[in-house]
PDB file of C-alpha atoms in Angstrom:
ATOM      1  CA  UNK A  28       0.000   0.000   0.000  1.00  0.00           C
ATOM      2  CA  UNK A  29       1.431   3.323  -1.098  1.00  0.00           C
ATOM      3  CA  UNK A  30       1.640   5.921   1.647  1.00  0.00           C
ATOM      4  CA  UNK A  31       3.074   9.411   1.868  1.00  0.00           C
ATOM      5  CA  UNK A  32       2.808  10.963   5.314  1.00  0.00           C
ATOM      6  CA  UNK A  33       3.683  14.610   5.837  1.00  0.00           C
ATOM      7  CA  UNK A  34       4.623  16.132   9.182  1.00  0.00           C
ATOM      8  CA  UNK A  35       6.214  19.255  10.606  1.00  0.00           C
ATOM      9  CA  UNK A  36       3.562  21.829   9.875  1.00  0.00           C
ATOM     10  CA  UNK A  37       2.390  24.322  12.450  1.00  0.00           C
ATOM     11  CA  UNK A  38       1.922  27.959  13.318  1.00  0.00           C
ATOM     12  CA  UNK A  39       4.913  30.280  13.046  1.00  0.00           C
ATOM     13  CA  UNK A  40       5.441  34.032  13.014  1.00  0.00           C
ATOM     14  CA  UNK A  41       6.551  35.972   9.962  1.00  0.00           C
ATOM     15  CA  UNK A  42      10.262  35.432   9.435  1.00  0.00           C
ATOM     16  CA  UNK A  43      10.258  32.109  11.212  1.00  0.00           C
ATOM     17  CA  UNK A  44      11.231  28.649   9.973  1.00  0.00           C
ATOM     18  CA  UNK A  45       9.687  25.219   9.686  1.00  0.00           C
ATOM     19  CA  UNK A  46      10.963  21.904   8.382  1.00  0.00           C
ATOM     20  CA  UNK A  47       8.457  19.626   6.713  1.00  0.00           C
ATOM     21  CA  UNK A  48       9.040  15.899   6.358  1.00  0.00           C
ATOM     22  CA  UNK A  49       7.363  13.338   4.129  1.00  0.00           C
ATOM     23  CA  UNK A  50       7.878   9.654   4.833  1.00  0.00           C
ATOM     24  CA  UNK A  51       7.148   7.254   1.987  1.00  0.00           C
ATOM     25  CA  UNK A  52       6.265   3.563   1.958  1.00  0.00           C
ATOM     26  CA  UNK A  53       4.813   0.999  -0.407  1.00  0.00           C
ATOM     27  CA  UNK A  54       6.851   1.961  -3.469  1.00  0.00           C
ATOM     28  CA  UNK A  55      10.468   2.345  -4.554  1.00  0.00           C
ATOM     29  CA  UNK A  56      11.184   5.809  -3.145  1.00  0.00           C
ATOM     30  CA  UNK A  57      14.548   6.134  -4.884  1.00  0.00           C
ATOM     31  CA  UNK A  58      12.902   5.428  -8.240  1.00  0.00           C
ATOM     32  CA  UNK A  59      10.662   8.495  -8.046  1.00  0.00           C
ATOM     33  CA  UNK A  60      11.191  12.195  -8.315  1.00  0.00           C
ATOM     34  CA  UNK A  61       9.459  14.009  -5.476  1.00  0.00           C
ATOM     35  CA  UNK A  62       7.740  17.328  -5.106  1.00  0.00           C
ATOM     36  CA  UNK A  63       6.104  19.665  -2.634  1.00  0.00           C
ATOM     37  CA  UNK A  64       2.875  21.436  -3.474  1.00  0.00           C
ATOM     38  CA  UNK A  65       0.657  23.779  -1.496  1.00  0.00           C
ATOM     39  CA  UNK A  66      -2.911  24.955  -1.589  1.00  0.00           C
ATOM     40  CA  UNK A  67      -4.461  27.851   0.276  1.00  0.00           C
ATOM     41  CA  UNK A  68      -8.219  28.097   0.811  1.00  0.00           C
ATOM     42  CA  UNK A  69      -9.949  29.282  -2.350  1.00  0.00           C
ATOM     43  CA  UNK A  70      -6.774  29.104  -4.384  1.00  0.00           C
ATOM     44  CA  UNK A  71      -5.390  26.695  -6.939  1.00  0.00           C
ATOM     45  CA  UNK A  72      -2.760  24.149  -5.999  1.00  0.00           C
ATOM     46  CA  UNK A  73       0.745  25.526  -6.514  1.00  0.00           C
ATOM     47  CA  UNK A  74       3.958  23.657  -7.146  1.00  0.00           C
ATOM     48  CA  UNK A  75       6.596  24.705  -4.603  1.00  0.00           C
ATOM     49  CA  UNK A  76       9.655  22.597  -5.258  1.00  0.00           C
ATOM     50  CA  UNK A  77      10.804  19.289  -6.701  1.00  0.00           C
ATOM     51  CA  UNK A  78      13.857  17.059  -6.574  1.00  0.00           C
ATOM     52  CA  UNK A  79      15.187  14.329  -8.813  1.00  0.00           C
ATOM     53  CA  UNK A  80      15.575  10.690  -7.757  1.00  0.00           C
ATOM     54  CA  UNK A  81      19.081  11.091  -6.374  1.00  0.00           C
ATOM     55  CA  UNK A  82      19.789  12.361  -2.881  1.00  0.00           C
ATOM     56  CA  UNK A  83      22.824  14.250  -1.693  1.00  0.00           C
ATOM     57  CA  UNK A  84      24.783  16.540  -4.027  1.00  0.00           C
ATOM     58  CA  UNK A  85      23.620  14.562  -7.078  1.00  0.00           C
ATOM     59  CA  UNK A  86      19.999  15.520  -6.538  1.00  0.00           C
ATOM     60  CA  UNK A  87      18.828  18.194  -8.962  1.00  0.00           C
ATOM     61  CA  UNK A  88      16.263  20.618  -7.602  1.00  0.00           C
ATOM     62  CA  UNK A  89      13.807  23.199  -8.871  1.00  0.00           C
ATOM     63  CA  UNK A  90      11.862  25.907  -7.072  1.00  0.00           C
ATOM     64  CA  UNK A  91       8.924  28.156  -7.745  1.00  0.00           C
ATOM     65  CA  UNK A  92       9.983  31.796  -7.976  1.00  0.00           C
ATOM     66  CA  UNK A  93       7.874  32.607  -4.927  1.00  0.00           C
ATOM     67  CA  UNK A  94      10.043  30.456  -2.632  1.00  0.00           C
ATOM     68  CA  UNK A  95      13.438  30.565  -4.331  1.00  0.00           C
ATOM     69  CA  UNK A  96      16.166  31.492  -1.868  1.00  0.00           C
ATOM     70  CA  UNK A  97      13.964  30.792   1.152  1.00  0.00           C
ATOM     71  CA  UNK A  98      13.011  27.108   0.824  1.00  0.00           C
ATOM     72  CA  UNK A  99      15.318  24.113   0.400  1.00  0.00           C
ATOM     73  CA  UNK A 100      14.174  20.677  -0.723  1.00  0.00           C
ATOM     74  CA  UNK A 101      16.173  17.568   0.082  1.00  0.00           C
ATOM     75  CA  UNK A 102      15.724  13.828   0.378  1.00  0.00           C
ATOM     76  CA  UNK A 103      17.304  10.919   2.199  1.00  0.00           C
ATOM     77  CA  UNK A 104      16.748   7.767   0.187  1.00  0.00           C
ATOM     78  CA  UNK A 105      18.091   5.581   3.009  1.00  0.00           C
ATOM     79  CA  UNK A 106      15.193   6.814   5.156  1.00  0.00           C
ATOM     80  CA  UNK A 107      12.563   7.068   2.385  1.00  0.00           C
ATOM     81  CA  UNK A 108      12.045  10.653   3.470  1.00  0.00           C
ATOM     82  CA  UNK A 109      11.614  13.966   1.694  1.00  0.00           C
ATOM     83  CA  UNK A 110      12.201  17.301   3.406  1.00  0.00           C
ATOM     84  CA  UNK A 111      11.346  20.944   2.873  1.00  0.00           C
ATOM     85  CA  UNK A 112      13.245  23.485   4.942  1.00  0.00           C
ATOM     86  CA  UNK A 113      11.290  26.730   4.941  1.00  0.00           C
ATOM     87  CA  UNK A 114      12.989  29.902   6.144  1.00  0.00           C
ATOM     88  CA  UNK A 115      11.957  33.565   6.171  1.00  0.00           C
ATOM     89  CA  UNK A 116       8.310  32.526   6.107  1.00  0.00           C
ATOM     90  CA  UNK A 117       5.692  35.033   4.980  1.00  0.00           C
ATOM     91  CA  UNK A 118       1.930  35.150   5.589  1.00  0.00           C
ATOM     92  CA  UNK A 119       1.422  34.296   1.915  1.00  0.00           C
ATOM     93  CA  UNK A 120       3.138  30.945   2.555  1.00  0.00           C
ATOM     94  CA  UNK A 121       0.121  29.911   4.633  1.00  0.00           C
ATOM     95  CA  UNK A 122      -1.370  26.802   3.025  1.00  0.00           C
ATOM     96  CA  UNK A 123      -1.789  23.056   3.246  1.00  0.00           C
ATOM     97  CA  UNK A 124       1.454  21.496   2.052  1.00  0.00           C
ATOM     98  CA  UNK A 125       1.472  18.184   0.203  1.00  0.00           C
ATOM     99  CA  UNK A 126       4.256  15.896  -0.897  1.00  0.00           C
ATOM    100  CA  UNK A 127       3.916  13.838  -4.055  1.00  0.00           C
ATOM    101  CA  UNK A 128       5.832  11.296  -6.142  1.00  0.00           C
ATOM    102  CA  UNK A 129       6.325  11.309  -9.900  1.00  0.00           C
ATOM    103  CA  UNK A 130       7.800   9.091 -12.601  1.00  0.00           C
ATOM    104  CA  UNK A 131       8.939  12.305 -14.292  1.00  0.00           C
ATOM    105  CA  UNK A 132      11.860  14.354 -13.049  1.00  0.00           C
ATOM    106  CA  UNK A 133      11.974  18.022 -12.098  1.00  0.00           C
ATOM    107  CA  UNK A 134       8.456  19.023 -12.923  1.00  0.00           C
ATOM    108  CA  UNK A 135       5.992  21.116 -10.939  1.00  0.00           C
ATOM    109  CA  UNK A 136       3.095  19.929 -13.098  1.00  0.00           C
ATOM    110  CA  UNK A 137       0.784  18.293 -10.572  1.00  0.00           C
ATOM    111  CA  UNK A 138      -0.792  16.179 -13.313  1.00  0.00           C
ATOM    112  CA  UNK A 139       2.488  14.258 -13.615  1.00  0.00           C
ATOM    113  CA  UNK A 140       2.432  13.158  -9.955  1.00  0.00           C
ATOM    114  CA  UNK A 141       0.580   9.953  -9.145  1.00  0.00           C
ATOM    115  CA  UNK A 142       1.132   9.440  -5.407  1.00  0.00           C
ATOM    116  CA  UNK A 143       0.020  12.114  -2.930  1.00  0.00           C
ATOM    117  CA  UNK A 144       0.058  12.596   0.816  1.00  0.00           C
ATOM    118  CA  UNK A 145      -2.761  13.988   2.947  1.00  0.00           C
ATOM    119  CA  UNK A 146      -1.006  17.246   3.693  1.00  0.00           C
ATOM    120  CA  UNK A 147       0.255  19.231   6.660  1.00  0.00           C
ATOM    121  CA  UNK A 148      -0.975  22.723   7.508  1.00  0.00           C
ATOM    122  CA  UNK A 149       1.426  25.652   7.640  1.00  0.00           C
ATOM    123  CA  UNK A 150       0.159  28.920   9.076  1.00  0.00           C
ATOM    124  CA  UNK A 151       2.310  32.046   9.136  1.00  0.00           C
ATOM    125  CA  UNK A 152       1.011  34.816  11.358  1.00  0.00           C
ATOM    126  CA  UNK A 153       1.788  38.468  10.672  1.00  0.00           C
TER     127      UNK A 153
END
């Protein structure tokens, strides 16, 4: 059974930091590119960041312009875990954050992701 379980969300003040984790099971984690998406109430889902199959320095990454320089995606294939380090958080980062797995590399097109987690809420207060 495929599972993606996000954790690490919470309430933080503007300028604060959070680290999201996504633990995968039921599929070959190191055979999938991974991504983080977010969705705020009343808004469309937005791709945040993605990473290729490799972890460590070999892992290629891509970021949405809105988070570039503030967020860092990483993965540890030995732990089947994806991370998103979020620094300098802004109120507009408030959303439900989802991790997802894709057969395609380095894309923020949600249609190309076939496994999804349930999400973790991030709230940034002003």
